Every structure is written in C-alpha cells, then in structure tokens.
Short mmCIF file of C-alpha atoms and ligand atoms in Angstrom, two decimals:
data_model
loop_
_atom_site.label_atom_id
_atom_site.label_comp_id
_atom_site.label_asym_id
_atom_site.label_seq_id
_atom_site.Cartn_x
_atom_site.Cartn_y
_atom_site.Cartn_z
CA UNK A 1 0.00 0.00 0.00
CA UNK A 2 1.40 3.35 -1.06
CA UNK A 3 0.25 5.11 2.12
CA UNK A 4 2.34 2.66 4.20
CA UNK A 5 5.51 3.00 2.12
CA UNK A 6 8.27 5.26 3.49
CA UNK A 7 5.90 5.59 6.43
CA UNK A 8 8.17 7.42 8.84
CA UNK A 9 10.08 9.48 6.24
CA UNK A 10 9.53 13.18 5.48
CA UNK A 11 6.65 13.49 2.99
CA UNK A 12 5.64 9.82 3.53
CA UNK A 13 2.27 8.30 4.44
CA UNK A 14 2.98 8.61 8.16
CA UNK A 15 3.29 12.36 7.82
CA UNK A 16 0.03 12.59 5.85
CA UNK A 17 -1.89 10.38 8.30
CA UNK A 18 -0.35 12.39 11.16
CA UNK A 19 -1.64 15.59 9.53
CA UNK A 20 -5.12 14.02 9.18
CA UNK A 21 -5.21 13.12 12.91
CA UNK A 22 -3.84 16.62 13.65
CA UNK A 23 -6.70 18.30 11.71
CA UNK A 24 -9.42 16.20 13.41
CA UNK A 25 -7.99 16.63 16.91
CA UNK A 26 -7.30 20.35 16.35
CA UNK A 27 -10.88 20.97 15.16
CA UNK A 28 -12.21 19.13 18.25
CA UNK A 29 -10.02 21.09 20.67
CA UNK A 30 -10.40 24.57 19.20
CA UNK A 31 -14.11 23.98 18.47
CA UNK A 32 -14.67 23.30 22.19
CA UNK A 33 -12.51 26.31 23.12
CA UNK A 34 -14.69 28.58 20.96
CA UNK A 35 -17.86 26.99 22.39
CA UNK A 36 -16.68 27.80 25.94
CA UNK A 37 -15.67 31.37 25.08
CA UNK A 38 -18.30 32.49 22.58
CA UNK A 39 -21.35 30.46 23.71
CA UNK A 40 -21.13 29.02 27.22
CA UNK A 41 -19.55 31.94 29.13
CA UNK A 42 -22.03 34.60 27.88
CA UNK A 43 -24.94 32.15 28.36
CA UNK A 44 -23.86 31.26 31.92
CA UNK A 45 -23.86 34.99 32.81
CA UNK A 46 -27.60 35.12 31.99
CA UNK A 47 -28.97 31.99 33.70
CA UNK A 48 -29.82 31.28 37.37
CA UNK A 49 -27.30 29.70 39.76
CA UNK A 50 -29.28 26.42 39.74
CA UNK A 51 -29.35 26.24 35.92
CA UNK A 52 -25.63 27.06 35.71
CA UNK A 53 -24.79 24.40 38.27
CA UNK A 54 -26.80 21.75 36.42
CA UNK A 55 -25.30 22.74 33.06
CA UNK A 56 -21.77 22.57 34.51
CA UNK A 57 -22.36 19.06 35.82
CA UNK A 58 -23.95 17.77 32.61
CA UNK A 59 -22.71 19.86 29.62
CA UNK A 60 -19.42 21.49 30.69
CA UNK A 61 -18.11 18.27 32.21
CA UNK A 62 -18.62 16.37 28.94
CA UNK A 63 -17.30 19.22 26.78
CA UNK A 64 -14.14 19.36 28.93
CA UNK A 65 -13.42 15.69 28.17
CA UNK A 66 -13.34 16.33 24.40
CA UNK A 67 -11.50 19.61 25.01
CA UNK A 68 -8.57 18.21 26.98
CA UNK A 69 -8.14 14.96 25.06
CA UNK A 70 -8.52 16.86 21.76
CA UNK A 71 -5.68 19.07 23.01
CA UNK A 72 -3.57 16.03 23.95
CA UNK A 73 -4.06 14.34 20.56
CA UNK A 74 -3.36 17.60 18.69
CA UNK A 75 -0.13 17.99 20.64
CA UNK A 76 0.96 14.37 20.12
CA UNK A 77 0.16 14.41 16.39
CA UNK A 78 2.03 17.74 16.03
CA UNK A 79 5.09 16.21 17.70
CA UNK A 80 4.71 13.13 15.42
CA UNK A 81 4.75 15.40 12.32
CA UNK A 82 7.89 17.16 13.60
CA UNK A 83 9.41 13.71 14.26
CA UNK A 84 8.77 12.28 10.78
CA UNK A 85 10.00 15.54 9.26
CA UNK A 86 13.20 14.74 11.25
CA UNK A 87 13.03 18.17 12.85
CA UNK A 88 13.45 17.08 16.46
CA UNK A 89 17.14 16.18 15.97
CA UNK A 90 20.18 18.01 14.65
CA UNK A 91 18.34 19.03 11.41
CA UNK A 92 16.55 21.60 13.54
CA UNK A 93 19.85 23.53 13.90
CA UNK A 94 19.55 24.85 10.36
CA UNK A 95 15.78 24.60 9.91
CA UNK A 96 14.88 27.36 12.37
CA UNK A 97 16.93 29.79 10.26
CA UNK A 98 14.43 29.43 7.39
CA UNK A 99 11.01 31.09 6.93
CA UNK A 100 9.38 27.66 7.37
CA UNK A 101 11.33 27.10 10.58
CA UNK A 102 10.36 30.49 12.05
CA UNK A 103 6.74 29.96 11.00
CA UNK A 104 6.35 26.52 12.62
CA UNK A 105 8.25 27.66 15.71
CA UNK A 106 5.65 30.45 16.11
CA UNK A 107 2.68 28.14 15.46
CA UNK A 108 3.93 25.28 17.62
CA UNK A 109 5.10 27.44 20.57
CA UNK A 110 1.74 29.25 20.65
CA UNK A 111 -0.02 25.85 20.54
CA UNK A 112 2.22 24.19 23.15
CA UNK A 113 1.59 27.15 25.51
CA UNK A 114 -2.14 26.69 24.88
CA UNK A 115 -1.84 22.95 25.56
CA UNK A 116 -0.09 23.63 28.89
CA UNK A 117 -2.82 26.16 29.80
CA UNK A 118 -5.44 23.45 29.21
CA UNK A 119 -3.80 20.76 31.32
CA UNK A 120 -2.08 22.83 34.03
CA UNK A 121 -4.48 25.76 34.55
CA UNK A 122 -7.97 25.29 33.06
CA UNK A 123 -8.61 21.60 33.79
CA UNK A 124 -7.35 21.59 37.43
CA UNK A 125 -9.45 24.73 38.14
CA UNK A 126 -12.56 23.24 36.49
CA UNK A 127 -12.20 20.06 38.56
CA UNK A 128 -12.46 22.20 41.72
CA UNK A 129 -15.30 24.39 40.36
CA UNK A 130 -17.44 21.53 39.03
CA UNK A 131 -16.58 19.32 42.04
CA UNK A 132 -17.96 22.09 44.25
CA UNK A 133 -21.16 22.35 42.15
CA UNK A 134 -21.60 18.58 42.54
CA UNK A 135 -21.22 18.77 46.33
CA UNK A 136 -23.84 21.54 46.56
CA UNK A 137 -26.22 19.57 44.31
CA UNK A 138 -25.87 16.59 46.68
CA UNK A 139 -26.79 18.81 49.64
CA UNK A 140 -23.23 19.51 50.84
CA UNK A 141 -21.21 22.70 51.31
CA UNK A 142 -19.58 24.60 48.43
CA UNK A 143 -15.78 24.26 48.21
CA UNK A 144 -14.39 27.62 49.45
CA UNK A 145 -11.53 27.34 46.93
CA UNK A 146 -13.92 27.20 43.93
CA UNK A 147 -14.63 30.94 43.60
CA UNK A 148 -10.91 31.79 43.60
CA UNK A 149 -10.20 29.31 40.77
CA UNK A 150 -12.66 30.86 38.31
CA UNK A 151 -10.55 33.92 37.32
CA UNK A 152 -7.28 32.07 36.51
CA UNK A 153 -9.24 29.55 34.39
CA UNK A 154 -11.13 32.31 32.59
CA UNK A 155 -7.93 34.27 31.84
CA UNK A 156 -6.10 31.19 30.49
CA UNK A 157 -9.11 30.31 28.33
CA UNK A 158 -9.23 33.82 26.84
CA UNK A 159 -5.45 33.80 26.28
CA UNK A 160 -5.88 30.52 24.38
CA UNK A 161 -8.63 32.08 22.26
CA UNK A 162 -6.36 35.02 21.45
CA UNK A 163 -3.36 32.82 20.60
CA UNK A 164 -5.45 30.42 18.48
CA UNK A 165 -5.93 33.18 15.87
CA UNK A 166 -2.25 33.73 14.92
CA UNK A 167 -1.40 30.08 15.82
CA UNK A 168 -3.64 28.58 13.13
CA UNK A 169 -2.34 30.99 10.49
CA UNK A 170 1.29 30.04 11.14
CA UNK A 171 0.46 26.30 11.16
CA UNK A 172 -0.81 26.55 7.58
CA UNK A 173 1.60 29.30 6.50
CA UNK A 174 4.60 27.02 7.14
CA UNK A 175 4.06 24.78 4.10
CA UNK A 176 1.77 26.98 2.03
CA UNK A 177 3.24 30.49 1.86
CA UNK A 178 6.18 31.22 4.17
CA UNK A 179 8.64 30.35 1.36
CA UNK A 180 7.68 33.68 -0.28
CA UNK A 181 9.86 35.34 2.39
CA UNK A 182 13.62 34.93 2.56
CA UNK A 183 16.71 36.48 4.07
CA UNK A 184 20.37 35.70 3.25
CA UNK A 185 21.46 36.24 6.82
CA UNK A 186 20.35 34.68 10.10
CA UNK A 187 19.73 38.00 11.92
CA UNK A 188 16.21 38.69 10.59
CA UNK A 189 15.03 35.18 11.54
CA UNK A 190 16.40 35.64 15.07
CA UNK A 191 14.79 39.10 15.43
CA UNK A 192 11.41 37.80 14.23
CA UNK A 193 11.61 34.92 16.71
CA UNK A 194 12.55 37.33 19.52
CA UNK A 195 9.63 39.59 18.60
CA UNK A 196 7.34 36.56 18.77
CA UNK A 197 8.78 35.36 22.11
CA UNK A 198 8.26 38.84 23.63
CA UNK A 199 4.61 38.86 22.48
CA UNK A 200 4.07 35.30 23.74
CA UNK A 201 5.57 36.19 27.14
CA UNK A 202 3.33 39.27 27.55
CA UNK A 203 0.18 37.29 26.65
CA UNK A 204 0.94 34.29 28.84
CA UNK A 205 2.33 36.15 31.86
CA UNK A 206 -0.68 38.51 31.76
CA UNK A 207 -3.07 35.54 31.68
CA UNK A 208 -1.23 33.99 34.65
CA UNK A 209 -1.66 37.26 36.59
CA UNK A 210 2.13 37.82 36.69
CA UNK A 211 2.02 41.31 35.12
CA UNK A 212 0.00 43.50 37.46
CA UNK A 213 -2.42 40.75 38.54
CA UNK A 214 -5.45 39.15 36.88
CA UNK A 215 -7.23 42.52 36.68
CA UNK A 216 -4.42 44.62 35.21
CA UNK A 217 -5.59 47.24 32.66
CA UNK A 218 -4.24 45.01 29.83
CA UNK A 219 -6.04 41.90 31.13
CA UNK A 220 -9.34 43.75 31.48
CA UNK A 221 -9.01 45.39 28.06
CA UNK A 222 -8.15 42.20 26.18
CA UNK A 223 -9.67 39.31 28.16
CA UNK A 224 -12.91 40.59 29.76
CA UNK A 225 -15.00 40.59 26.56
CA UNK A 226 -14.56 37.85 23.98
CA UNK A 227 -14.97 40.35 21.13
CA UNK A 228 -11.91 42.30 22.37
CA UNK A 229 -9.98 39.01 22.61
CA UNK A 230 -10.76 38.24 18.95
CA UNK A 231 -9.63 41.74 17.87
CA UNK A 232 -6.40 41.33 19.90
CA UNK A 233 -5.79 37.95 18.21
CA UNK A 234 -5.91 39.58 14.78
CA UNK A 235 -3.66 42.45 15.96
CA UNK A 236 -1.03 39.92 17.10
CA UNK A 237 -1.41 38.04 13.79
CA UNK A 238 -0.93 41.27 11.78
CA UNK A 239 2.12 42.35 13.82
CA UNK A 240 3.83 38.97 13.34
CA UNK A 241 3.08 38.85 9.62
CA UNK A 242 3.71 42.49 8.73
CA UNK A 243 6.54 43.38 11.11
CA UNK A 244 8.10 39.90 11.41
CA UNK A 245 7.82 38.51 7.88
CA UNK A 246 7.15 41.50 5.58
CA UNK A 247 9.47 44.09 7.17
CA UNK A 248 12.15 42.14 9.08
CA UNK A 249 12.62 38.99 6.94
CA UNK A 250 11.34 40.51 3.68
CA UNK A 251 10.07 39.12 0.36
CA UNK A 252 12.30 36.70 -1.59
C1 LIG B 1 -0.13 21.48 20.33
C2 LIG B 1 0.97 21.67 19.67
C3 LIG B 1 1.09 21.62 18.17
C4 LIG B 1 2.21 21.24 17.51
C5 LIG B 1 3.52 20.79 18.14
C6 LIG B 1 1.92 21.34 16.10
C7 LIG B 1 2.80 21.02 15.08
C8 LIG B 1 2.52 21.11 13.73
C9 LIG B 1 3.44 20.79 12.68
C10 LIG B 1 4.86 20.29 12.88
C11 LIG B 1 2.83 21.01 11.50
C12 LIG B 1 3.41 20.80 10.10
C13 LIG B 1 3.82 22.11 9.50
C14 LIG B 1 4.27 21.89 8.09
O1 LIG B 1 5.44 21.52 7.92
O2 LIG B 1 3.44 22.05 7.18
C15 LIG B 1 1.50 21.47 11.79
C16 LIG B 1 0.59 21.81 10.84
C17 LIG B 1 -0.69 22.20 11.10
N1 LIG B 1 -1.27 22.31 12.34
FE1 LIG B 1 -0.33 22.06 14.13
N2 LIG B 1 0.64 21.77 15.91
C18 LIG B 1 0.08 21.96 17.16
C19 LIG B 1 -1.21 22.41 17.41
C20 LIG B 1 -2.16 22.71 16.44
C21 LIG B 1 -3.49 23.20 16.72
C22 LIG B 1 -4.07 23.49 18.11
C23 LIG B 1 -4.12 23.34 15.55
C24 LIG B 1 -5.52 23.84 15.41
C25 LIG B 1 -6.42 23.38 14.69
C26 LIG B 1 -3.20 22.96 14.50
C27 LIG B 1 -3.47 22.97 13.15
C28 LIG B 1 -2.56 22.72 12.16
C29 LIG B 1 -2.83 22.89 10.74
C30 LIG B 1 -4.16 23.32 10.11
C31 LIG B 1 -1.65 22.58 10.08
C32 LIG B 1 -1.39 22.69 8.58
C33 LIG B 1 -1.28 21.36 7.97
C34 LIG B 1 -0.97 21.43 6.50
O3 LIG B 1 -0.59 22.47 5.98
O4 LIG B 1 -1.11 20.40 5.91
N3 LIG B 1 -2.01 22.59 15.07
N4 LIG B 1 1.34 21.51 13.15
#
C-alpha cells in the first residue's frame, strides 16, 4: 500500500496520516474552546445559579473531556509530524533559520503554551469548580476554593482564544506560503523569533496574573470581553506577519 511505504520518512504516508489526525484533533479542541468562550460563558452569565450548576455538571463536564483529550491528541500528532519531518534532531539547527522554521516555531510554541494552559491551569481549576457544584447539588457545602479558581481559568481560556488566531495561520503558512519570504542572513530570523517570544511572554504572563495581577488594565481590556480578545488575536497576527515577515525577513 502506497500510504504505508516510506511511512516514517519526510513526505511519507505517516506524515500525511499524522496531519489528518492533527486536523481532526485540532478541530475538536479549538471547536470546544470557541464553544466555551463564545457560547457558554455569555450564556452562563444570563442563567440562574441552579441552571448554571446543572449545566456545569452535565454539559461542561462532557465538553471538557473532548477539550482536553482533543488538546492532547493535537499535541501528540504535532510532535509526530515534527518527528517524521526529522526536525526534532540536529536538522533543527539549520531549519529554524528558514522562513518555514520560524513559522512553525511560532505556530507550535503558541499551541504548546495553549496545551499547557489546558492541562495545568484550566482543567485543574474546572475540577475544583465543578466538584464544588456537585457537592452543593448533593446537599453539601460549596468548596471555598472554587470561587478563587474561576478567574485564573477564565484568563487562560481567553489567552488561548487570542493565541489560536495567529497560531492557526502560522500552522498553515509554514508549508503553504512562508517560502515567499527569505533572508540571506540569520539576523532577521532571530529578530522575528525574539519579537514573537516577547509577544508570547506578555500574553501568557498577563493571563497567569504575573504582570499587574489578573485585573491589570491590559487583562481587562483584552480578556474581559470575547470580542476584544478576537480583535487582539488579529492584531497579534498582523504584527507577526507584517513586522516579522514583511518588514524584518522581507520578500524573496
Ligand atoms: C499542540 C501543539 C502543536 C504542535 C507541536 C503542532 C505542530 C505542527 C506541525 C509540525 C505542523 C506541520 C507544519 C508543516 O510543515 O506544514 C503542523 C501543521 C498544522 N497544524 Fe499544528 N501543531 C500543534 C497544534 C495545532 C493546533 C491546536 C491546531 C488547530 C487546529 C493545528 C493545526 C494545524 C494545521 C491546520 C496545520 C497545517 C497542515 C498542512 O498544511 O497540511 N495545530 N502543526
């Protein structure tokens, strides 16, 4: 079978099947992320405490299963693609100094940060919040920790929504357009990566409350309303494309 030949080589069937799994898992993960941010959060602000509690125990709980395992499979299939492309070894030394290398570094580092937010911030907080709703529904006391866990989870979820917008562009850009940019020297690639790392650090550290707390002016401006988060996502996308690729690396 052709699809099984050269399975683990760059451009072989293993890479294609890995991409297929990556698309399905990525759609599942980011679809759930958008459901939480654009549908569930605004809806939960309108309903009664009893309705919200019941919805958390029945709908949110199930959605979180697809959300976190979608994230895990997206991450694993992404690492598989990098592996069959032989980019996890010494080949990476030269690859990151290419437009494709910078592009996938941007896409993958955004996505890996998002993956860590899911498993290390959002999911542990939701276990406490939904666990508390369960206890109350069974006639027990609410967990006093639950209220304090809501803000960190909400901030990480909004940061993931923001990052998903430039992340998805650079995932596809890597193989489908980044080759239109080129520089003879390494400097522009390094500067574009540093620009990206600075932006990533500001987004993530803000979401973790490490820059002026969870209610800093930047956090409130960008994360409070999902429409502002979407606008910020496109601003970050435009800065990386226009400043990073158009101006710093330049057309080929
Ligand atoms: C979690 C960490 C992730 C890693 C390590 C990762 C890694 C990769 C790699 C190595 C590629 C191949 C780039 C190329 O050479 O064409 C890729 C492509 C892609 N990824 Fe990801 N990815 C991750 C998350 C995501 C997420 C969350 C999505 C969202 C849906 C996504 C969507 C895509 C798409 C659409 C492509 C383009 C495939 C193509 O052009 O055929 N990835 N990713």
